[in-house]
Tab-separated table of N, CA and C in Angstrom:
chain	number	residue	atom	x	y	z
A	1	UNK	N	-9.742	-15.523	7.961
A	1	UNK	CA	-9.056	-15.183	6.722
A	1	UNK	C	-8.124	-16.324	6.333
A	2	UNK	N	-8.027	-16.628	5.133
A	2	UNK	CA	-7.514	-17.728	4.588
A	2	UNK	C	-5.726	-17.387	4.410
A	3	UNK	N	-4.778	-18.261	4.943
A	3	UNK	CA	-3.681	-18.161	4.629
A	3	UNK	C	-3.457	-18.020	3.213
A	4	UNK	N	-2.411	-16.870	2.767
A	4	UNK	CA	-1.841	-17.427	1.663
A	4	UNK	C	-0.738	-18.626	1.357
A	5	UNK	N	0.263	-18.723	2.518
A	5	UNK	CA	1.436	-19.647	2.984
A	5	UNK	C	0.772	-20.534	4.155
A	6	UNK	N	1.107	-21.794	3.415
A	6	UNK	CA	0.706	-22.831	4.185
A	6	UNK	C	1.189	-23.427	4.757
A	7	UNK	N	1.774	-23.805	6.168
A	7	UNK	CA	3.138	-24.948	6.339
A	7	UNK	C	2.368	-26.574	5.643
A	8	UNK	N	3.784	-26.983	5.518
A	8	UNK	CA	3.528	-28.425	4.374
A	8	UNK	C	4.855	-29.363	5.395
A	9	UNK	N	5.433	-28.500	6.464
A	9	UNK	CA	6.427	-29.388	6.733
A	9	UNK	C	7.239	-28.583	7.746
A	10	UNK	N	8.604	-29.278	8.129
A	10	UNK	CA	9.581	-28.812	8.859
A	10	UNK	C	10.735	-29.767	8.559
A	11	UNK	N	11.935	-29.277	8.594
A	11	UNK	CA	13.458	-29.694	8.032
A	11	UNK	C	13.858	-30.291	9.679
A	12	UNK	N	13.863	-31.717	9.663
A	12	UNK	CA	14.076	-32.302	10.848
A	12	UNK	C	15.331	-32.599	10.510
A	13	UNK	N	16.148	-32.200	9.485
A	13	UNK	CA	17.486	-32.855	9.691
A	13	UNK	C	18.135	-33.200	8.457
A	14	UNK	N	19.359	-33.561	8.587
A	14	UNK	CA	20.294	-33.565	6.706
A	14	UNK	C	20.464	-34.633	6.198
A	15	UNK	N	20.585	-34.802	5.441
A	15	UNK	CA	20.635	-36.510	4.636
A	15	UNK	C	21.702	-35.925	3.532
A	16	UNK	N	23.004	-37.291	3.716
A	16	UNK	CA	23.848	-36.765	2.693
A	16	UNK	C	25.018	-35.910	3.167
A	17	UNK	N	25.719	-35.364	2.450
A	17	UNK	CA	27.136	-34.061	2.477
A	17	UNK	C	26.699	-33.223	1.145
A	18	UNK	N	25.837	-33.363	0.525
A	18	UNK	CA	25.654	-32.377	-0.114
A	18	UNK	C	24.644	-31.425	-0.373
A	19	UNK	N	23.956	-31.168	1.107
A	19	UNK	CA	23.089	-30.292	0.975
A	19	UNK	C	21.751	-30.874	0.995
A	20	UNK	N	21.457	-32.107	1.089
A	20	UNK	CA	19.717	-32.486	0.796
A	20	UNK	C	19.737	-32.517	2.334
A	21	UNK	N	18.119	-32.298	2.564
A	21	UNK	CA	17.506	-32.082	3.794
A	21	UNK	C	16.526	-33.200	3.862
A	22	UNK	N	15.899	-33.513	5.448
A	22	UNK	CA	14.959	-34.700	5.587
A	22	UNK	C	14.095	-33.453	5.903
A	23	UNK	N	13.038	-33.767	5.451
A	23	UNK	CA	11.617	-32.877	5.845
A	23	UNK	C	10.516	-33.918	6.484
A	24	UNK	N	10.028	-33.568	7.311
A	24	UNK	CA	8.750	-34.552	7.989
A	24	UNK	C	7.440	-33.723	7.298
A	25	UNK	N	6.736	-34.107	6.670
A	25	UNK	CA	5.503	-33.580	5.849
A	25	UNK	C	4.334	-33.809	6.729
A	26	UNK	N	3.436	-32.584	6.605
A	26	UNK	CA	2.364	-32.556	7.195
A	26	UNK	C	1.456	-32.783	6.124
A	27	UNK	N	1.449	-33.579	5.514
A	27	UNK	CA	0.243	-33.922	4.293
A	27	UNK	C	-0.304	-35.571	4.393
A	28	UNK	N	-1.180	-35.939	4.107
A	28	UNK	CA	-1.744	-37.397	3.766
A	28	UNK	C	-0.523	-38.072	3.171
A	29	UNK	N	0.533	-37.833	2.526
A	29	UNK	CA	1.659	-38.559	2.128
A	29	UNK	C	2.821	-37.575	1.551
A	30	UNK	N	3.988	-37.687	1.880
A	30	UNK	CA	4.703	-37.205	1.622
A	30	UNK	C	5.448	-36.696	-0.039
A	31	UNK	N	4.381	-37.823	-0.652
A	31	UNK	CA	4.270	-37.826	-2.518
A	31	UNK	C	3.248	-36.216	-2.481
A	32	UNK	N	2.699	-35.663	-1.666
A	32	UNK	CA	2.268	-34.468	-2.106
A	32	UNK	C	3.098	-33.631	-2.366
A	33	UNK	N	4.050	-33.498	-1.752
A	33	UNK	CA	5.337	-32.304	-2.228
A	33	UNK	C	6.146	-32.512	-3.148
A	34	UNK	N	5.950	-33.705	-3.770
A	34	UNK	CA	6.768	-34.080	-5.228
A	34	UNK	C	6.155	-32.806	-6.460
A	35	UNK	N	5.147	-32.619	-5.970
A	35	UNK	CA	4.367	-31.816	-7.094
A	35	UNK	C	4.808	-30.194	-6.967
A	36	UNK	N	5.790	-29.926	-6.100
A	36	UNK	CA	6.400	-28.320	-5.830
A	36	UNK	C	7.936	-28.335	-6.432
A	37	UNK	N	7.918	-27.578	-6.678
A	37	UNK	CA	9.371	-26.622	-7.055
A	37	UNK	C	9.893	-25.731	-6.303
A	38	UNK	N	8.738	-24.907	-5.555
A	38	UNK	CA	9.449	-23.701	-4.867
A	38	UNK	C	8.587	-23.832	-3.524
A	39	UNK	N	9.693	-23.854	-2.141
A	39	UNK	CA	8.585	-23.701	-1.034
A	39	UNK	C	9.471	-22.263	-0.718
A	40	UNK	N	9.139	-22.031	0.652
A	40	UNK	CA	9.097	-20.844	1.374
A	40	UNK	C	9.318	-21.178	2.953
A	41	UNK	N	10.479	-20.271	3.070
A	41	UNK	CA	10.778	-20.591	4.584
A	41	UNK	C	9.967	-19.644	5.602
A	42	UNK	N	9.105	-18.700	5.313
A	42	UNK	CA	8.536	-17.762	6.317
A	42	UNK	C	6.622	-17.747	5.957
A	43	UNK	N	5.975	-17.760	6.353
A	43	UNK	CA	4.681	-17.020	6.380
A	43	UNK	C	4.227	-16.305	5.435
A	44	UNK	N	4.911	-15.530	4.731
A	44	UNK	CA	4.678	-14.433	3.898
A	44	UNK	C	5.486	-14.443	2.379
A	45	UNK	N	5.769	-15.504	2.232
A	45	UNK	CA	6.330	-16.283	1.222
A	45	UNK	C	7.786	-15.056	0.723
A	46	UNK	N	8.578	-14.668	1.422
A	46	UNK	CA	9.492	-13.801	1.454
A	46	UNK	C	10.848	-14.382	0.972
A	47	UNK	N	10.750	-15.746	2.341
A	47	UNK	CA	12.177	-16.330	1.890
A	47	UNK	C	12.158	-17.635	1.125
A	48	UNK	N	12.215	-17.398	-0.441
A	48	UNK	CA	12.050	-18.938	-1.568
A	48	UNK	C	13.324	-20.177	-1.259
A	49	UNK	N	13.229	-21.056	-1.275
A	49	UNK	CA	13.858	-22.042	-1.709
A	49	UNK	C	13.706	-22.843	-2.975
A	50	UNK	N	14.627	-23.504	-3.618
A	50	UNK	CA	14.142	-24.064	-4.729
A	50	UNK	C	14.895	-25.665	-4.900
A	51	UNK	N	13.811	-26.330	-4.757
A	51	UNK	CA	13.766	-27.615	-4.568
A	51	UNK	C	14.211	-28.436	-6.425
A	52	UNK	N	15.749	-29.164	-6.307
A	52	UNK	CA	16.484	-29.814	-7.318
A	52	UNK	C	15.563	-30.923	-7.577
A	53	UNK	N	15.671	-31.761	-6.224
A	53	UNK	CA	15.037	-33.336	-6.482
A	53	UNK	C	14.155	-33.203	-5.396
A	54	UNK	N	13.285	-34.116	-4.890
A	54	UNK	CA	12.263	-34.280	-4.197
A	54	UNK	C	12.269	-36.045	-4.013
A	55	UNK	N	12.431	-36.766	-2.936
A	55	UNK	CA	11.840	-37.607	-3.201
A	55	UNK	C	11.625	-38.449	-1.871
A	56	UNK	N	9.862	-38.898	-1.800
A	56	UNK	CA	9.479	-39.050	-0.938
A	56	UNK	C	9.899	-40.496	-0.466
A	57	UNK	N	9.097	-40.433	1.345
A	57	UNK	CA	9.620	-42.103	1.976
A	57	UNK	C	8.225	-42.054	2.951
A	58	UNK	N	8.610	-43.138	3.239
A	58	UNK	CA	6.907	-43.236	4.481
A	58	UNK	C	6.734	-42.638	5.388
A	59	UNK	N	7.363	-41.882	6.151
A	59	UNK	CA	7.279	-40.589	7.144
A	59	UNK	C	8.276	-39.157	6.909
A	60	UNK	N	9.213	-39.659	6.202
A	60	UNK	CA	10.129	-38.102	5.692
A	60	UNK	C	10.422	-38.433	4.364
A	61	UNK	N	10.723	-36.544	4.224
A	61	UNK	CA	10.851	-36.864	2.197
A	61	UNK	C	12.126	-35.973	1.932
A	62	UNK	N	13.188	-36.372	1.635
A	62	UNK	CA	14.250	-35.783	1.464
A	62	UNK	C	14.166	-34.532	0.034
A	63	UNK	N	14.617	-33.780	0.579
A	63	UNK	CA	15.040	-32.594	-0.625
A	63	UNK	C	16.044	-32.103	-0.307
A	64	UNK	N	16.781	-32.113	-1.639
A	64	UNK	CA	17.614	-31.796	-2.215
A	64	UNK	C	17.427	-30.055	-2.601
A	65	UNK	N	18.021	-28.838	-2.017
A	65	UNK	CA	17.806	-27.008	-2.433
A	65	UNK	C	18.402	-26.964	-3.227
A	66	UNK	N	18.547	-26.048	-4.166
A	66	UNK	CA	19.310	-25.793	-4.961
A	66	UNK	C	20.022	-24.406	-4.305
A	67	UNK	N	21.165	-24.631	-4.513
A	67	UNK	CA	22.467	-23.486	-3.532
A	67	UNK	C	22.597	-23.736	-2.190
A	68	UNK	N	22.237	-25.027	-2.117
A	68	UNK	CA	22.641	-25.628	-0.587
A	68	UNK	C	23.539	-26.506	-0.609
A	69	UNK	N	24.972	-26.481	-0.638
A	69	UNK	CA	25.695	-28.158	-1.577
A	69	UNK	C	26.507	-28.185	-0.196
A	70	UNK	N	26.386	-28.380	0.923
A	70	UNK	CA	27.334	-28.706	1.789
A	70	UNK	C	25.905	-29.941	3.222
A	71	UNK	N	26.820	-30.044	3.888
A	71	UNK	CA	26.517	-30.662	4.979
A	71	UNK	C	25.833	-29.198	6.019
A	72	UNK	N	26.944	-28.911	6.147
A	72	UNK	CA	27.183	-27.360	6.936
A	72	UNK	C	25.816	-26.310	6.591
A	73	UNK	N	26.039	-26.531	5.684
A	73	UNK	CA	24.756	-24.922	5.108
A	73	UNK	C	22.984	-25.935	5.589
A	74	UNK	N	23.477	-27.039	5.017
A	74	UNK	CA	21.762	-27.643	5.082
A	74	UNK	C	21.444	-27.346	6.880
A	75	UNK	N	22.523	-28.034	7.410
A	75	UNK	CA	22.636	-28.037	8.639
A	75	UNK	C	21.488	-26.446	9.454
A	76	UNK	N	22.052	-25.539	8.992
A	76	UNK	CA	21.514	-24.671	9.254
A	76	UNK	C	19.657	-23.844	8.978
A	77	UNK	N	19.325	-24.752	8.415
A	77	UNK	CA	17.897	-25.165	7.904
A	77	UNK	C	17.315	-25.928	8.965
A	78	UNK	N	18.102	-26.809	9.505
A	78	UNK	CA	17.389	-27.331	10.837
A	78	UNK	C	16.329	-26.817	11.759
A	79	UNK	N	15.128	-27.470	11.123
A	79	UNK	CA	14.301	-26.317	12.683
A	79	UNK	C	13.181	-26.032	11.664
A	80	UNK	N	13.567	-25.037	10.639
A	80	UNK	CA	12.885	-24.454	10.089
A	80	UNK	C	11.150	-25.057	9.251
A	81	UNK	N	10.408	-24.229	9.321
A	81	UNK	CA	9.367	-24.746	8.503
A	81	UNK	C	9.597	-24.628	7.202
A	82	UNK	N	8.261	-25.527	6.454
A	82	UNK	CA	8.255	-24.697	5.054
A	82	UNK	C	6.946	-24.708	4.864
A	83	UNK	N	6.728	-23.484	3.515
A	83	UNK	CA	5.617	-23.125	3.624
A	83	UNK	C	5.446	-23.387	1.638
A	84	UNK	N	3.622	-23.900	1.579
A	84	UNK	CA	4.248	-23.339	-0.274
A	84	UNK	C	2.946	-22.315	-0.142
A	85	UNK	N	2.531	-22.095	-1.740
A	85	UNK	CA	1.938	-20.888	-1.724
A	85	UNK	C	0.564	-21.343	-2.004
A	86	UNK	N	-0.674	-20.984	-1.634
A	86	UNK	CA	-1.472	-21.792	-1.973
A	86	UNK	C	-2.310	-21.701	-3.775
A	87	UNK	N	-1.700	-20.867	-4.309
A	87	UNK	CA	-2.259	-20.573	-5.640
A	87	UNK	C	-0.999	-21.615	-6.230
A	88	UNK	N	-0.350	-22.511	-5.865
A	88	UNK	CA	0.221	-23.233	-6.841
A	88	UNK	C	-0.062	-24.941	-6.368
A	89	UNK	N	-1.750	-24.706	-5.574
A	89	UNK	CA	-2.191	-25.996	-5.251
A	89	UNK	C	-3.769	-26.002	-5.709
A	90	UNK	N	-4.216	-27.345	-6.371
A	90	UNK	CA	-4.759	-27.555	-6.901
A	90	UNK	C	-5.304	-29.131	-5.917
A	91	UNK	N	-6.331	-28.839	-5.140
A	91	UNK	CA	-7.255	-29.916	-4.300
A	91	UNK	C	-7.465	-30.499	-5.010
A	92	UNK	N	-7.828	-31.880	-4.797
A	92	UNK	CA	-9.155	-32.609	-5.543
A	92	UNK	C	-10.380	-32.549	-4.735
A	93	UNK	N	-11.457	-32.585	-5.151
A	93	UNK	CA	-12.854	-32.624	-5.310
A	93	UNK	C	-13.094	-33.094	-3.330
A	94	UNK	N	-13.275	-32.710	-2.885
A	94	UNK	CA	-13.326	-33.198	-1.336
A	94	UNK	C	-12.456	-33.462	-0.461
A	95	UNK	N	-11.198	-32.370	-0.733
A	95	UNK	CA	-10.230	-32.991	0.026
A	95	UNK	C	-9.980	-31.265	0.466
A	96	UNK	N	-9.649	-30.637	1.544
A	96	UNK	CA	-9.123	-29.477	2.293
A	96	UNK	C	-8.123	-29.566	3.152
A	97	UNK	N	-7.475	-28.144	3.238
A	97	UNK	CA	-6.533	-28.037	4.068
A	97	UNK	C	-7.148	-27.349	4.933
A	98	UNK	N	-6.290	-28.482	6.585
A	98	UNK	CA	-6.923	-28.665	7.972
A	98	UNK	C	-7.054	-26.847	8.294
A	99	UNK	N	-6.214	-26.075	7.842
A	99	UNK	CA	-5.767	-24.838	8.523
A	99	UNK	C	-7.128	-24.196	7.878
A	100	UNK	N	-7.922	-24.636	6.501
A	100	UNK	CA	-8.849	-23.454	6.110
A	100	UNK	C	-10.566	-23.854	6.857
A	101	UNK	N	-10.254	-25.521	7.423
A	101	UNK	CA	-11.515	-26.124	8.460
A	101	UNK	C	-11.608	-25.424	9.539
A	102	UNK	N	-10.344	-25.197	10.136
A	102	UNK	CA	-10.521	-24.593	11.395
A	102	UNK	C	-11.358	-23.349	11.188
A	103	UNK	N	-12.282	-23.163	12.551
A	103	UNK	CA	-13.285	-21.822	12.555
A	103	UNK	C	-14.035	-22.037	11.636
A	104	UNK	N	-14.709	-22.596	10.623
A	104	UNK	CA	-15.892	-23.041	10.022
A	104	UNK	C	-16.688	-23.035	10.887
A	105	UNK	N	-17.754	-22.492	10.973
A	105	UNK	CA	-19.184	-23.091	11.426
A	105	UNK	C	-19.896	-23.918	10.759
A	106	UNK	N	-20.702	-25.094	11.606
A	106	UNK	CA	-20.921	-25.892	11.608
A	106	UNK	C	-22.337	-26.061	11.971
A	107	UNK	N	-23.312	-26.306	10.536
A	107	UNK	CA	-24.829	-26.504	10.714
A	107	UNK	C	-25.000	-27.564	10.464
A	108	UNK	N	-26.426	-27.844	11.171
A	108	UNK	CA	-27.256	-29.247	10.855
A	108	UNK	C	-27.842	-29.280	9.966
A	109	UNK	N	-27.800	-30.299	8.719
A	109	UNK	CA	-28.634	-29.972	7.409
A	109	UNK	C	-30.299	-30.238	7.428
A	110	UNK	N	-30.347	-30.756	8.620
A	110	UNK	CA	-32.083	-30.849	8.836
A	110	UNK	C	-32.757	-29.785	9.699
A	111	UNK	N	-32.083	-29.760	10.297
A	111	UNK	CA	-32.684	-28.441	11.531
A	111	UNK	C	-32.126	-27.335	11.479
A	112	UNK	N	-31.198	-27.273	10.550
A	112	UNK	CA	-30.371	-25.671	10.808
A	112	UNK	C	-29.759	-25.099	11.460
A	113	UNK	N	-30.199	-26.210	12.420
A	113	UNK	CA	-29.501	-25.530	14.013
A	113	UNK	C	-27.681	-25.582	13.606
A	114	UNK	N	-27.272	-24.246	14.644
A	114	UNK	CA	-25.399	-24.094	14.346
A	114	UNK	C	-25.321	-25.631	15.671
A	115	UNK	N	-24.209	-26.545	15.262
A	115	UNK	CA	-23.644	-27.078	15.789
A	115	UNK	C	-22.311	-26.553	16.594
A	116	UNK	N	-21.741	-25.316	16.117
A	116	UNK	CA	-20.577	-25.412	16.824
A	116	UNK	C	-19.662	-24.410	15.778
A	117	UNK	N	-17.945	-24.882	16.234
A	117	UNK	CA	-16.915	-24.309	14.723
A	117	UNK	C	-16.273	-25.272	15.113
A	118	UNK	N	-15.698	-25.942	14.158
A	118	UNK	CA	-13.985	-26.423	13.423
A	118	UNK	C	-13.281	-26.403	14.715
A	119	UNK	N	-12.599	-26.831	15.769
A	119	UNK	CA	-11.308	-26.500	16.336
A	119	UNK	C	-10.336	-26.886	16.141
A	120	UNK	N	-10.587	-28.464	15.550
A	120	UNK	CA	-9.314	-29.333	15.794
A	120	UNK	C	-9.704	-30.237	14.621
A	121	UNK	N	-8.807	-30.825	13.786
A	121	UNK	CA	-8.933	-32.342	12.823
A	121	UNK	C	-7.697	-33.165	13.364
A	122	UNK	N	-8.747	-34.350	13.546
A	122	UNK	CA	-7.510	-35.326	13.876
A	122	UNK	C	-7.514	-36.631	13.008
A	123	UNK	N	-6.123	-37.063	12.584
A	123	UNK	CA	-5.554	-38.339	11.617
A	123	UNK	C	-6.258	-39.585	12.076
A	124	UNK	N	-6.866	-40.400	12.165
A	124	UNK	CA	-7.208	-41.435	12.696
A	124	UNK	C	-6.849	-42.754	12.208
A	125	UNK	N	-6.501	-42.685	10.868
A	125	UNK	CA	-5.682	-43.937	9.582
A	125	UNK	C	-7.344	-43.917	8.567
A	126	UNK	N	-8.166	-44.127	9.616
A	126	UNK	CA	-9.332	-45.003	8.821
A	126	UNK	C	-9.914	-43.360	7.758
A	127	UNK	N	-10.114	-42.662	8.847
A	127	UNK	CA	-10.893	-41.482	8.485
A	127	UNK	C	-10.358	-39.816	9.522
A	128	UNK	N	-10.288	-38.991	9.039
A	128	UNK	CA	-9.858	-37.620	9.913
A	128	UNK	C	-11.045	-37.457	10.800
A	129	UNK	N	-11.401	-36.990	11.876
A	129	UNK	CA	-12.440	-37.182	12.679
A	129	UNK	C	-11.854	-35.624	13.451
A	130	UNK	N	-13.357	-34.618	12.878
A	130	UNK	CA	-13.739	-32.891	13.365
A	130	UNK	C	-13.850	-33.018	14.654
A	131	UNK	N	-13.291	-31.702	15.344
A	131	UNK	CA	-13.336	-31.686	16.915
A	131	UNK	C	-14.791	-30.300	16.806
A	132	UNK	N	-15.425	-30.372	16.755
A	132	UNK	CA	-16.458	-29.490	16.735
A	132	UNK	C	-16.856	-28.824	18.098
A	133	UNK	N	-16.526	-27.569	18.332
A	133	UNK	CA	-16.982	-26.954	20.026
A	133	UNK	C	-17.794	-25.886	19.706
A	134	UNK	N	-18.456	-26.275	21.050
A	134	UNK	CA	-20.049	-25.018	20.977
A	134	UNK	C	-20.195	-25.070	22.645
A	135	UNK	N	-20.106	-23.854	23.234
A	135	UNK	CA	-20.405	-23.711	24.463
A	135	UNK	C	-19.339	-24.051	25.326
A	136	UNK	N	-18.275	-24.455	24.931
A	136	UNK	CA	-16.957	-25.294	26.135
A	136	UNK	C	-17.196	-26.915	25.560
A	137	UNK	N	-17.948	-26.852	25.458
A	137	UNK	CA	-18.273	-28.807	24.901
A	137	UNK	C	-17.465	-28.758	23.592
A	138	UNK	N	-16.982	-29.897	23.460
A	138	UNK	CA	-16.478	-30.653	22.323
A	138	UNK	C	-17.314	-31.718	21.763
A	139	UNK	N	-17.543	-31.860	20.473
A	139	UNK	CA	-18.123	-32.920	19.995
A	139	UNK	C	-17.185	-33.997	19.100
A	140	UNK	N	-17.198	-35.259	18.812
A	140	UNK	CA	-16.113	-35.787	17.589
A	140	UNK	C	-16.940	-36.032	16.465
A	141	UNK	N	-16.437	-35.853	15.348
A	141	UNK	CA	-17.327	-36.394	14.142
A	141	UNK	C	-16.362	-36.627	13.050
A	142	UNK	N	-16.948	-38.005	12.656
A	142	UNK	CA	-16.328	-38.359	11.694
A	142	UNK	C	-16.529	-37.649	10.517
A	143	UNK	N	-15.495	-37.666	9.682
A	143	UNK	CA	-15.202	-36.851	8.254
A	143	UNK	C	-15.396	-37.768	6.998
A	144	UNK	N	-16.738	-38.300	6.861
A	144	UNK	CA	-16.732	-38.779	6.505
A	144	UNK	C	-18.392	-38.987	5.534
A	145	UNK	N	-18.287	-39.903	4.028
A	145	UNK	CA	-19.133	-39.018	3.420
A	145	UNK	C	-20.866	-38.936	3.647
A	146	UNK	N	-21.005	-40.429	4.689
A	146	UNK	CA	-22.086	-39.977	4.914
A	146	UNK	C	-22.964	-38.938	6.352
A	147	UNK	N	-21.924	-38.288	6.564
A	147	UNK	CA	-22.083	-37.135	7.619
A	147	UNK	C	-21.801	-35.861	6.854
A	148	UNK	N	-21.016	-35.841	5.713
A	148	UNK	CA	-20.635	-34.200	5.506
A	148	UNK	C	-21.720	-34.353	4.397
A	149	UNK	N	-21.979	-32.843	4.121
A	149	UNK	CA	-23.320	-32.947	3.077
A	149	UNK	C	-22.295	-31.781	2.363
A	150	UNK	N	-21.996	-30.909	3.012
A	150	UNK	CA	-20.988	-29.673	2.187
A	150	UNK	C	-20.248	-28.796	2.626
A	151	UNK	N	-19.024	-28.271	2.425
A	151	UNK	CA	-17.960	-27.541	2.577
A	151	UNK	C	-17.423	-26.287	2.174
A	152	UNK	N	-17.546	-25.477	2.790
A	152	UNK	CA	-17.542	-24.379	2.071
A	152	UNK	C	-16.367	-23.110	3.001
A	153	UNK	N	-15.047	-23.743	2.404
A	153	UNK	CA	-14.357	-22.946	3.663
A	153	UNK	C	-13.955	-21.639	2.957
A	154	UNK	N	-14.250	-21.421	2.021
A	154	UNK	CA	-13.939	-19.582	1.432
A	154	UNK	C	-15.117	-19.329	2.487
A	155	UNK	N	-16.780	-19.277	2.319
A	155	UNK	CA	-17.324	-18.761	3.412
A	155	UNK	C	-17.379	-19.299	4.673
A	156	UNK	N	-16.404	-20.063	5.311
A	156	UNK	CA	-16.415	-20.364	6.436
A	156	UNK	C	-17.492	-21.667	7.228
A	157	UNK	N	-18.257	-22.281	6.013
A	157	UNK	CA	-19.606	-22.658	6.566
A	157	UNK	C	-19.371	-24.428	5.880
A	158	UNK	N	-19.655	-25.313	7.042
A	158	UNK	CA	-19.883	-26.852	6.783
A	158	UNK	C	-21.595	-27.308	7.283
A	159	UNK	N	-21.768	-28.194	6.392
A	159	UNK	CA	-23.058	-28.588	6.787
A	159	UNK	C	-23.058	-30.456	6.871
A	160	UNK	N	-23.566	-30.452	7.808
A	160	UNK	CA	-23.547	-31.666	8.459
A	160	UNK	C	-25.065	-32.585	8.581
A	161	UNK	N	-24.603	-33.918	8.318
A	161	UNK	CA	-25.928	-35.047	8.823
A	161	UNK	C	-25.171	-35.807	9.833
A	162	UNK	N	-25.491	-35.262	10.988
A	162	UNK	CA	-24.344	-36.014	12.578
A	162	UNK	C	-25.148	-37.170	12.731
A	163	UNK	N	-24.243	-38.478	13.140
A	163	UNK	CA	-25.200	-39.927	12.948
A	163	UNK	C	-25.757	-39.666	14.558
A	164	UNK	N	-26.542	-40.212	14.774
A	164	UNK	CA	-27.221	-40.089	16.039
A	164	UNK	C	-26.414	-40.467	17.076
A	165	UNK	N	-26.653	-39.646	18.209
A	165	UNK	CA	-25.914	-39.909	19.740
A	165	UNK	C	-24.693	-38.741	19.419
A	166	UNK	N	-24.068	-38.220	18.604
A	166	UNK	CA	-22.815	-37.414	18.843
A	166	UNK	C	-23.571	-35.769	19.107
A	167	UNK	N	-24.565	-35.113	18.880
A	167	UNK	CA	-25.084	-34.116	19.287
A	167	UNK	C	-25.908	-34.118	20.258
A	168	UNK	N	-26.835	-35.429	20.382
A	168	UNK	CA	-28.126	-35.364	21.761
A	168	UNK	C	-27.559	-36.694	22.391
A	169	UNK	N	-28.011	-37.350	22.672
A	169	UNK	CA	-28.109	-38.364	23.841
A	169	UNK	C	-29.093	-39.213	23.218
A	170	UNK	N	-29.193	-39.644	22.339
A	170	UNK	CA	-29.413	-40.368	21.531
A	170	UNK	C	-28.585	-41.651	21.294
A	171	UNK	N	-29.130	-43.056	21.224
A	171	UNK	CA	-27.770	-43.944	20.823
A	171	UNK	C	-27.889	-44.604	19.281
């Protein structure tokens, strides 16, 4: 089942005396959260925050809450995640969030055969590279366009052209 609240981050700490926070972003760049107004401190999008300024840096992106104006109060945000909502995100054309890959199953587009599910995506700089497990085995595969053929994480289902040697013993 697909999250509605997504984490996008965690408040590693305060920048300033008046309330702005350093956030470490879990996104391809921290310019993705320039595009929010409102995140959410819980799961269930219960507790809102509302973001004044936004502005990103190469590993943390400071925000500025609105009704947070001290040192003291931000302070207390420390720790915390944030979450936004996912109906106020708009993908581009081949790009997913890691949390809706996970548990995908995973077919071969020539043989049909199931390869596996989703467990793990990992950052690599060049390309994100799928941890694909079937049986206790792990497989790696690059994320990349001439291996993925299609994506389909509302039904749970990826289809794959794996370059030779990462499924058989093949080199």
């Amino acid at each position: 089942m697909r999250k509605q609240f997504l984490e996008v981050g965690k408040i590693v700490g305060t920048h300033g005396i008046r309330g702005a926070v350093r956030v470490q972003p879990w996104s391809d760049s921290g310019d993705f959260l320039v595009n929010f107004k409102r995140f959410y401190l819980d799961s269930e999008g219960k507790s809102v925050i509302t973001a004044e300024r936004i502005q990103p840096g190469n590993s943390i992106v400071i925000i500025k809450i609105k009704d947070v104006e001290s040192i003291e109060a931000a302070e207390k945000l420390r720790g915390s995640l944030i979450y936004i909502n996912r109906d106020d995100v708009r993908l581009p054309e081949g790009r997913y969030f890691i949390n809706d890959l996970l548990g995908c199953e995973v077919t071969d587009a020539d043989s049909g055969a199931i390869l596996g599910k989703i467990t793990d995506v990992s950052a690599t700089g060049a390309n994100d590279v799928w941890h694909i497990t079937k049986d206790g085995k792990e497989y790696l595969v690059p994320a990349i366009g001439q291996v993925i053929v299609s994506v389909d994480t509302e039904a749970g289902a990826v289809v794959l052209r794996p370059l030779k040697g990462i499924f058989d013993d093949e080199n």
